[in-house]
Amino acid sequence: MKPLRIEYCGEWHTTQPGTDFSIGRESDLTIDDNPYLHRTFLRLSEEFGMWWLSNVGTLLSATVSDTTGTVQAWLAPGAKLPIVFQTMHVMFSAGSTTYDFTIHAEEDYFNTSVSASSDAGTTTILPVTLTSSQRLLVVALAEGVLRQTVPGRGAIPSSADAAARLGWNMTTFNRKLDNVCEKLDKLGVDGLRGGRGKLATNRRGRLVEYAVAIRLVSADDLALLDAPTAC
């Protein structure tokens, strides 16, 4: 087995074959001293001749995607998945902060590609479309993550702060957040709803993770926040 390399906040860590590698608040890769983060949240280990990423926490979940954003998985507590791409992005939220790091592997079991349809060749065919105001809402929530230049950490604003950033009142913001979460939930996106039809309390973090992971929004969309808009 060849080792993996993990990039986080501009620093690199290397796994050693035959040895587990932990990620969390007090682990081989110490993410942060955030009290909402498990001491050991994720673990990289060998099994069946492959590296696996396991969620060994009890409360938090992680969003994992390939480099193109066309393959995305939600890693809930107790779940694990094999490292099958040369580059895999991992995002998760703890409290009001979203973290992300990148796993680099030498083996590449699968390749993915993005389908595009545009005269300029820049528009990606995505599994969901957003209205202009819905896109603004997602960009406002994901701004702290999208402004990162290397994998690391980004703050997710409160609903009140995001509404103020957009110049919306709270009623408008909450209604549009409900609409976006319901739209994605109907498409099968996990983590945006709680039990018995109730919206999940940490839906802002999950929404940001999903939108960034599948390239639903990108750093190019940040310019929208400074453009005159109407809700």
XYZ file of N, CA and C in Angstrom:
693
model
N 0.836 -1.200 0.000
C 0.000 0.000 0.000
C 0.875 1.256 0.000
N 0.502 2.198 -0.853
C 1.231 3.461 -0.885
C 0.582 4.454 0.071
N 1.378 5.323 0.683
C 0.813 6.260 1.656
C -0.086 7.303 0.991
N -0.938 7.921 1.809
C -1.770 9.032 1.377
C -1.141 10.322 1.872
N -1.443 11.421 1.188
C -0.998 12.733 1.638
C -2.242 13.588 1.870
N -2.287 14.280 2.995
C -3.447 15.092 3.354
C -3.018 16.543 3.444
N -3.756 17.421 2.749
C -3.457 18.851 2.744
C -4.507 19.589 3.565
N -4.042 20.368 4.535
C -4.951 21.151 5.365
C -4.263 22.437 5.804
N -4.887 23.570 5.485
C -4.346 24.882 5.879
C -2.895 25.070 5.437
N -2.560 24.599 4.246
C -1.216 24.774 3.715
C -0.184 23.810 4.253
N -0.590 22.917 5.149
C 0.332 21.929 5.697
C 0.015 20.548 5.132
N 1.032 19.701 5.059
C 0.870 18.367 4.495
C 1.176 17.312 5.549
N 0.358 16.275 5.557
C 0.537 15.142 6.463
C 0.535 13.869 5.619
N 1.292 12.864 6.057
C 1.408 11.620 5.299
C 1.004 10.437 6.164
N 0.167 9.570 5.631
C -0.202 8.348 6.350
C 0.881 7.303 6.138
N 0.977 6.377 7.071
C 1.935 5.293 6.958
C 1.203 3.969 6.810
N 1.533 3.160 5.799
C 0.886 1.856 5.629
C 0.967 1.019 6.892
N -0.148 0.387 7.233
C -0.200 -0.445 8.421
C -0.536 0.315 9.686
N -0.715 1.632 9.580
C -1.015 2.464 10.751
C -2.220 3.343 10.446
N -3.185 3.412 11.358
C -4.344 4.285 11.187
C -3.922 5.735 11.351
N -4.653 6.625 10.688
C -4.395 8.057 10.763
C -5.695 8.738 11.163
N -5.695 9.437 12.298
C -6.918 10.036 12.827
C -6.972 11.538 12.551
N -8.206 12.037 12.478
C -8.452 13.450 12.172
C -9.519 13.960 13.137
N -9.245 15.069 13.810
C -10.218 15.594 14.753
C -9.630 16.693 15.615
N -10.185 16.884 16.804
C -9.747 17.953 17.699
C -8.427 17.610 18.398
N -8.228 16.321 18.680
C -6.983 15.850 19.298
C -6.574 14.567 18.590
N -5.965 14.702 17.422
C -5.686 13.542 16.566
C -4.355 13.716 15.853
N -4.035 12.761 14.972
C -2.815 12.881 14.175
C -2.843 14.172 13.364
N -3.998 14.469 12.788
C -4.227 15.768 12.157
C -5.192 16.522 13.065
N -4.655 17.482 13.801
C -5.486 18.287 14.696
C -6.089 19.429 13.893
N -7.386 19.374 13.714
C -8.079 20.359 12.896
C -8.192 21.697 13.607
N -8.668 21.680 14.854
C -8.948 22.910 15.585
C -9.275 22.523 17.025
N -9.288 23.505 17.920
C -9.702 23.221 19.292
C -11.193 23.509 19.500
N -11.930 23.515 18.412
C -13.374 23.736 18.417
C -14.059 22.700 19.322
N -14.752 23.114 20.379
C -15.385 22.145 21.289
C -16.511 21.344 20.629
N -17.013 21.827 19.495
C -18.065 21.098 18.787
C -17.500 19.958 17.939
N -16.186 19.898 17.815
C -15.528 18.885 16.995
C -15.100 17.708 17.859
N -15.355 16.482 17.396
C -14.947 15.290 18.134
C -13.423 15.248 18.273
N -12.953 14.677 19.377
C -11.508 14.498 19.535
C -10.958 13.677 18.375
N -11.643 12.599 18.035
C -11.337 11.831 16.825
C -12.626 11.724 16.036
N -12.645 12.342 14.887
C -13.853 12.412 14.067
C -13.767 11.465 12.872
N -12.659 11.529 12.146
C -12.470 10.694 10.959
C -11.202 9.872 11.113
N -11.177 8.740 10.419
C -10.001 7.877 10.492
C -9.703 7.298 9.113
N -8.435 7.343 8.732
C -7.962 6.698 7.509
C -7.275 5.404 7.910
N -7.679 4.300 7.291
C -7.113 3.001 7.651
C -7.098 2.084 6.433
N -6.307 1.031 6.527
C -6.213 0.042 5.445
C -7.167 -1.115 5.697
N -7.811 -1.559 4.638
C -8.682 -2.726 4.730
C -8.932 -3.246 3.315
N -8.872 -4.556 3.136
C -9.098 -5.185 1.834
C -8.178 -4.615 0.753
N -6.954 -4.264 1.130
C -5.984 -3.781 0.158
C -6.223 -2.367 -0.322
N -7.050 -1.593 0.415
C -7.346 -0.216 0.029
C -7.336 0.672 1.272
N -7.188 1.975 1.034
C -7.371 2.942 2.101
C -8.863 3.256 2.226
N -9.330 3.413 3.462
C -10.730 3.746 3.725
C -10.807 4.969 4.624
N -11.846 5.778 4.404
C -12.138 6.912 5.282
C -13.370 6.551 6.099
N -13.256 6.563 7.422
C -14.349 6.182 8.307
C -14.742 7.346 9.204
N -16.033 7.487 9.436
C -16.542 8.457 10.396
C -16.707 7.728 11.725
N -15.822 8.004 12.668
C -15.853 7.323 13.958
C -16.465 8.210 15.042
N -17.043 9.341 14.615
C -17.715 10.216 15.551
C -19.134 9.750 15.806
N -19.857 10.505 16.630
C -21.224 10.132 16.983
C -22.256 11.167 16.561
N -21.818 12.390 16.237
C -22.774 13.454 15.924
C -22.562 14.090 14.553
N -21.318 14.346 14.190
C -21.032 15.080 12.961
C -20.995 14.169 11.740
N -21.285 14.764 10.587
C -21.174 14.075 9.307
C -20.242 14.868 8.405
N -19.754 14.231 7.356
C -18.839 14.892 6.426
C -19.331 14.708 4.999
N -19.024 15.675 4.160
C -19.333 15.594 2.736
C -18.031 15.303 1.992
N -18.027 14.270 1.177
C -16.831 13.850 0.448
C -17.121 13.918 -1.047
N -16.194 14.476 -1.812
C -16.402 14.584 -3.259
C -15.101 14.362 -4.009
N -15.223 14.008 -5.282
C -14.043 13.899 -6.133
C -13.668 15.305 -6.605
N -12.592 15.417 -7.355
C -12.085 16.727 -7.738
C -13.013 17.470 -8.699
N -13.851 16.751 -9.446
C -14.755 17.404 -10.395
C -16.068 17.817 -9.757
N -16.403 17.249 -8.605
C -17.675 17.538 -7.968
C -18.824 16.702 -8.485
N -18.554 15.791 -9.426
C -19.640 14.987 -9.985
C -19.972 13.779 -9.121
N -19.056 13.400 -8.217
C -19.317 12.302 -7.288
C -19.277 12.880 -5.880
N -20.359 12.714 -5.134
C -20.468 13.291 -3.801
C -21.145 12.319 -2.870
N -20.619 12.178 -1.666
C -21.200 11.262 -0.687
C -21.283 11.954 0.667
N -22.297 11.575 1.426
C -22.479 12.101 2.787
C -22.066 11.006 3.748
N -20.997 11.256 4.517
C -20.431 10.251 5.409
C -20.971 10.479 6.818
N -22.017 9.724 7.163
C -22.665 9.858 8.465
C -21.890 9.078 9.521
N -22.181 9.296 10.815
C -21.501 8.541 11.878
C -21.625 7.031 11.666
N -20.504 6.337 11.760
C -20.479 4.896 11.579
C -20.252 4.437 10.150
N -20.297 5.364 9.189
C -20.134 5.006 7.777
C -18.662 5.082 7.373
N -18.309 4.393 6.295
C -16.963 4.467 5.754
C -17.020 4.280 4.252
N -16.021 4.775 3.563
C -15.960 4.610 2.109
C -14.507 4.477 1.679
N -14.280 3.807 0.546
C -12.903 3.604 0.080
C -12.366 4.845 -0.621
N -11.065 5.033 -0.563
C -10.405 6.121 -1.278
C -10.111 5.611 -2.683
N -10.945 6.016 -3.638
C -10.833 5.461 -4.995
C -10.397 6.496 -6.032
N -10.273 7.759 -5.634
C -9.821 8.793 -6.551
C -8.471 9.327 -6.109
N -7.719 9.859 -7.037
C -6.418 10.402 -6.676
C -6.539 11.660 -5.815
N -7.634 12.385 -5.988
C -7.877 13.566 -5.172
C -9.297 13.522 -4.647
N -9.444 13.635 -3.333
C -10.765 13.644 -2.718
C -10.839 14.810 -1.734
N -11.941 15.557 -1.814
C -12.157 16.691 -0.920
C -13.115 16.278 0.188
N -12.797 16.673 1.401
C -13.630 16.353 2.566
C -14.022 17.653 3.246
N -15.328 17.849 3.474
C -15.836 19.038 4.151
C -16.757 18.629 5.288
N -16.727 19.386 6.370
C -17.645 19.122 7.477
C -17.786 20.392 8.300
N -18.873 20.479 9.039
C -19.138 21.652 9.870
C -19.205 21.250 11.332
N -18.644 22.107 12.182
C -18.700 21.917 13.631
C -19.028 23.275 14.225
N -20.212 23.414 14.797
C -20.656 24.712 15.235
C -20.861 25.621 14.042
N -20.323 26.829 14.079
C -20.505 27.795 12.988
C -19.330 27.807 12.015
N -18.463 26.804 12.096
C -17.279 26.762 11.233
C -17.323 25.540 10.325
N -17.002 25.757 9.055
C -16.882 24.663 8.100
C -15.407 24.438 7.796
N -14.982 23.197 7.860
C -13.596 22.817 7.606
C -13.512 21.979 6.336
N -12.380 22.042 5.673
C -12.171 21.146 4.531
C -10.695 20.817 4.399
N -10.440 19.608 3.937
C -9.081 19.176 3.643
C -9.123 18.281 2.419
N -7.969 18.029 1.848
C -7.880 17.251 0.608
C -6.989 16.034 0.824
N -7.466 14.893 0.348
C -6.701 13.642 0.411
C -6.124 13.365 -0.971
N -4.836 13.153 -1.045
C -4.162 12.845 -2.310
C -3.630 11.407 -2.253
N -3.996 10.615 -3.241
C -3.560 9.217 -3.313
C -2.803 8.977 -4.613
N -1.883 8.029 -4.592
C -1.146 7.686 -5.814
C -1.969 6.772 -6.708
N -2.755 5.874 -6.080
C -3.616 4.993 -6.876
C -4.862 5.736 -7.335
N -5.330 5.429 -8.527
C -6.550 6.032 -9.064
C -7.419 4.910 -9.608
N -8.388 4.464 -8.803
C -9.226 3.343 -9.192
C -10.311 3.746 -10.188
N -10.775 4.981 -10.090
C -11.824 5.464 -10.978
C -11.480 6.857 -11.461
N -11.947 7.184 -12.652
C -11.813 8.533 -13.190
C -13.197 9.094 -13.431
N -13.364 10.398 -13.228
C -14.639 11.045 -13.499
C -14.400 12.241 -14.393
N -15.460 12.663 -15.071
C -15.369 13.835 -15.923
C -16.646 14.642 -15.789
N -16.557 15.916 -16.086
C -17.701 16.810 -15.977
C -18.298 17.033 -17.353
N -19.630 16.890 -17.475
C -20.313 17.201 -18.718
C -20.587 18.689 -18.746
N -20.289 19.324 -19.860
C -20.496 20.764 -19.966
C -21.253 21.089 -21.228
N -22.023 22.148 -21.176
C -22.794 22.581 -22.325
C -22.830 24.091 -22.354
N -21.960 24.688 -23.159
C -21.897 26.136 -23.249
C -21.075 26.509 -24.461
N -21.423 27.629 -25.100
C -20.648 28.089 -26.242
C -19.207 28.359 -25.837
N -19.038 28.831 -24.592
C -17.693 29.130 -24.119
C -17.064 27.925 -23.421
N -17.852 26.861 -23.249
C -17.334 25.658 -22.613
C -17.127 25.803 -21.123
N -17.895 26.712 -20.480
C -17.664 26.950 -19.063
C -18.863 26.617 -18.192
N -19.996 26.279 -18.781
C -21.177 26.014 -17.983
C -21.329 24.524 -17.734
N -21.285 24.137 -16.487
C -21.398 22.733 -16.114
C -22.855 22.338 -15.962
N -23.221 21.164 -16.453
C -24.559 20.647 -16.254
C -24.657 20.107 -14.843
N -25.473 20.749 -14.013
C -25.572 20.386 -12.615
C -26.889 19.691 -12.343
N -26.978 18.925 -11.266
C -28.199 18.188 -10.965
C -29.316 19.065 -10.450
N -29.075 20.347 -10.207
C -30.113 21.235 -9.693
C -29.854 22.637 -10.223
N -30.904 23.372 -10.479
C -30.782 24.756 -10.895
C -31.376 25.654 -9.825
N -30.797 26.812 -9.654
C -31.239 27.762 -8.656
C -31.706 29.045 -9.329
N -32.679 29.706 -8.721
C -33.052 31.026 -9.190
C -31.938 31.985 -8.797
N -31.959 33.190 -9.354
C -30.893 34.149 -9.055
C -30.838 34.489 -7.567
N -32.002 34.630 -6.928
C -32.003 34.962 -5.492
C -31.582 33.764 -4.648
N -31.936 32.549 -5.064
C -31.499 31.358 -4.343
C -29.987 31.208 -4.427
N -29.418 31.496 -5.594
C -27.968 31.416 -5.746
C -27.284 32.453 -4.846
N -27.846 33.652 -4.787
C -27.297 34.682 -3.916
C -27.268 34.217 -2.465
N -28.336 33.590 -2.033
C -28.425 33.102 -0.659
C -27.319 32.088 -0.377
N -27.131 31.142 -1.275
C -26.117 30.109 -1.078
C -24.718 30.725 -1.076
N -24.476 31.674 -1.978
C -23.157 32.321 -2.028
C -22.891 33.099 -0.747
N -23.911 33.769 -0.227
C -23.739 34.524 1.017
C -23.377 33.595 2.172
N -24.005 32.432 2.235
C -23.695 31.470 3.292
C -22.317 30.842 3.099
N -21.922 30.658 1.856
C -20.656 29.970 1.561
C -19.483 30.924 1.375
N -19.703 32.212 1.549
C -18.656 33.198 1.257
C -17.350 32.900 1.985
N -17.418 32.590 3.285
C -16.205 32.331 4.047
C -15.418 31.143 3.536
N -16.109 30.143 2.992
C -15.457 28.954 2.437
C -14.900 29.249 1.051
N -15.690 29.955 0.233
C -15.280 30.218 -1.141
C -14.077 31.147 -1.229
N -13.862 31.963 -0.214
C -12.727 32.892 -0.249
C -11.417 32.226 0.164
N -11.443 30.972 0.556
C -10.211 30.260 0.908
C -9.391 29.978 -0.344
N -8.083 30.102 -0.228
C -7.202 29.773 -1.351
C -6.592 28.387 -1.204
N -6.588 27.862 0.027
C -6.110 26.497 0.281
C -7.112 25.837 1.214
N -7.185 24.502 1.222
C -8.116 23.826 2.137
C -7.857 24.241 3.575
N -8.933 24.515 4.312
C -8.758 24.949 5.692
C -10.075 25.117 6.398
N -10.380 26.334 6.806
C -11.594 26.567 7.581
C -12.248 27.876 7.141
N -13.564 27.890 7.197
C -14.310 29.092 6.850
C -15.540 29.203 7.728
N -15.824 30.410 8.175
C -16.972 30.618 9.050
C -18.258 30.682 8.240
N -19.310 30.079 8.769
C -20.636 30.175 8.169
C -21.408 31.237 8.935
N -21.896 32.262 8.264
C -22.590 33.336 8.973
C -23.923 32.870 9.543
N -24.383 33.557 10.561
C -25.719 33.298 11.076
C -26.726 33.734 10.018
N -27.948 33.291 10.166
C -28.986 33.705 9.222
C -29.144 35.221 9.228
N -29.057 35.829 10.417
C -29.201 37.285 10.517
C -28.075 38.005 9.781
N -26.835 37.518 9.931
C -25.705 38.156 9.256
C -25.790 37.971 7.743
N -26.191 36.780 7.300
C -26.310 36.536 5.860
C -27.422 37.386 5.264
N -28.532 37.522 5.979
C -29.633 38.361 5.498
C -29.180 39.813 5.383
N -28.436 40.294 6.383
C -27.938 41.664 6.348
C -26.961 41.858 5.188
N -26.131 40.841 4.917
C -25.172 40.912 3.796
C -25.908 41.101 2.478
N -27.090 40.511 2.374
C -27.878 40.587 1.145
C -28.860 41.749 1.137
N -29.030 42.368 2.291
C -29.994 43.453 2.370
C -31.432 42.974 2.413
N -31.636 41.736 2.905
C -32.966 41.151 2.993
C -33.441 41.193 4.438
N -34.758 41.136 4.608
C -35.271 40.957 5.960
C -35.273 39.469 6.288
N -35.439 39.147 7.563
C -35.340 37.762 7.987
C -36.452 36.893 7.409
N -37.626 37.455 7.227
C -38.725 36.672 6.663
C -38.386 36.208 5.256
N -37.858 37.122 4.454
C -37.468 36.776 3.074
C -36.340 35.751 3.076
N -35.324 35.978 3.919
C -34.185 35.061 3.959
C -34.621 33.657 4.356
N -35.396 33.540 5.423
C -35.821 32.217 5.891
C -36.702 31.512 4.873
N -37.542 32.262 4.194
C -38.404 31.645 3.183
C -37.567 31.071 2.042
N -36.575 31.833 1.592
C -35.748 31.358 0.485
C -34.828 30.212 0.923
N -34.373 30.258 2.180
C -33.573 29.143 2.690
C -34.425 27.881 2.758
N -35.659 28.014 3.201
C -36.581 26.874 3.219
C -36.753 26.306 1.815
N -36.924 27.197 0.831
C -37.173 26.755 -0.544
C -35.977 25.995 -1.112
N -34.767 26.506 -0.856
C -33.567 25.843 -1.369
C -33.399 24.467 -0.724
N -33.566 24.405 0.592
C -33.396 23.133 1.302
C -34.449 22.113 0.868
N -35.676 22.562 0.684
C -36.736 21.657 0.251
C -36.486 21.155 -1.172
N -35.986 22.041 -2.032
C -35.687 21.651 -3.412
C -34.611 20.562 -3.439
N -33.541 20.751 -2.665
C -32.460 19.768 -2.651
C -32.887 18.477 -1.954
N -33.690 18.620 -0.904
C -34.186 17.435 -0.199
C -34.997 16.550 -1.139
N -35.809 17.153 -2.002
C -36.621 16.384 -2.955
C -35.755 15.688 -3.991
N -34.546 16.211 -4.196
C -33.617 15.584 -5.140
C -32.768 14.506 -4.464
N -33.012 14.290 -3.159
C -32.307 13.216 -2.454
C -31.073 13.633 -1.701
N -30.868 14.938 -1.507
C -29.698 15.395 -0.761
C -29.954 15.198 0.731
N -29.102 14.436 1.388
C -29.272 14.145 2.812
C -28.837 15.316 3.686
N -29.374 15.348 4.900
C -28.903 16.271 5.914
C -29.547 17.631 5.942
N -30.533 17.879 5.069
C -31.183 19.183 5.035
C -32.530 19.191 5.742
N -32.975 18.028 6.181
C -34.234 17.941 6.902
C -34.066 17.076 8.147
N -34.790 17.425 9.194
C -34.788 16.622 10.399
C -35.896 15.583 10.321
N -36.284 15.056 11.423
C -37.331 14.036 11.449
C -38.722 14.615 11.260
N -39.618 13.802 10.755
C -41.025 14.130 10.592
C -41.250 15.448 9.853
N -40.522 15.636 8.763
C -40.726 16.794 7.923
C -40.146 18.094 8.439
N -39.442 18.053 9.567
C -38.862 19.263 10.147
C -37.481 19.515 9.562
N -37.215 20.768 9.207
C -35.910 21.102 8.652
C -34.811 20.913 9.693
N -33.662 20.414 9.266
C -32.546 20.172 10.174
C -32.021 21.491 10.737
N -31.595 21.469 11.987
C -31.112 22.691 12.621
C -29.758 23.125 12.075
N -28.937 22.213 11.568
C -27.624 22.558 11.036
C -27.639 22.586 9.514
N -28.793 22.936 8.948
C -28.938 22.870 7.487
C -28.047 23.873 6.766
N -27.704 25.023 7.385
C -26.849 25.980 6.700
C -25.475 25.374 6.409
N -24.921 24.653 7.390
C -23.628 24.024 7.187
C -23.678 22.948 6.126
N -24.706 22.115 6.185
C -24.845 21.041 5.199
C -25.077 21.616 3.804
N -25.862 22.696 3.713
C -26.116 23.330 2.421
C -24.820 23.856 1.817
N -23.993 24.493 2.637
C -22.714 24.999 2.147
C -21.816 23.848 1.696
N -21.726 22.801 2.492
C -20.896 21.652 2.127
C -21.311 21.088 0.769
N -22.600 20.848 0.599
C -23.090 20.243 -0.635
C -22.863 21.167 -1.823
N -23.213 22.449 -1.669
C -23.113 23.384 -2.788
C -21.671 23.554 -3.258
N -20.729 23.604 -2.303
C -19.322 23.754 -2.677
C -18.775 22.447 -3.237
N -19.175 21.324 -2.658
C -18.654 20.022 -3.088
C -19.017 19.705 -4.531
N -20.249 20.009 -4.950
C -20.660 19.672 -6.317
C -20.468 20.839 -7.281
N -19.804 21.915 -6.810
C -19.533 23.098 -7.621
C -20.831 23.805 -8.030
N -21.843 23.731 -7.167
C -23.080 24.461 -7.424
C -22.822 25.962 -7.363
N -21.901 26.360 -6.485
C -21.407 27.736 -6.445
C -19.890 27.671 -6.399
N -19.250 28.745 -6.838
C -17.787 28.787 -6.848
C -17.333 30.196 -6.503
N -16.019 30.378 -6.416
C -15.465 31.693 -6.097
C -15.864 32.738 -7.133
N -16.118 32.306 -8.354
C -16.536 33.247 -9.396
C -17.862 33.918 -9.053
N -18.684 33.238 -8.238
C -19.997 33.783 -7.891
C -19.928 34.859 -6.812
N -18.771 35.043 -6.175
C -18.665 36.028 -5.102
C -18.971 37.435 -5.588
N -18.718 37.700 -6.875
C -18.986 39.023 -7.427
C -20.475 39.369 -7.360
N -21.327 38.343 -7.300
C -22.759 38.580 -7.229
C -23.154 39.315 -5.952
N -22.365 39.134 -4.903
C -22.710 39.743 -3.616
C -22.572 41.262 -3.640
N -21.780 41.768 -4.559
C -21.566 43.217 -4.632
C -22.358 43.863 -5.748
N -23.146 43.050 -6.468
C -23.949 43.600 -7.560
C -25.323 44.006 -7.038
N -25.930 45.065 -7.549
C -27.277 45.455 -7.128
C -28.269 44.337 -7.450
N -29.029 43.940 -6.464
C -29.982 42.844 -6.666
C -31.313 43.185 -6.017
N -32.313 42.458 -6.445
C -33.642 42.574 -5.830
C -34.069 41.192 -5.418
N -34.640 41.054 -4.225
C -35.011 39.744 -3.736
C -36.408 39.383 -4.198
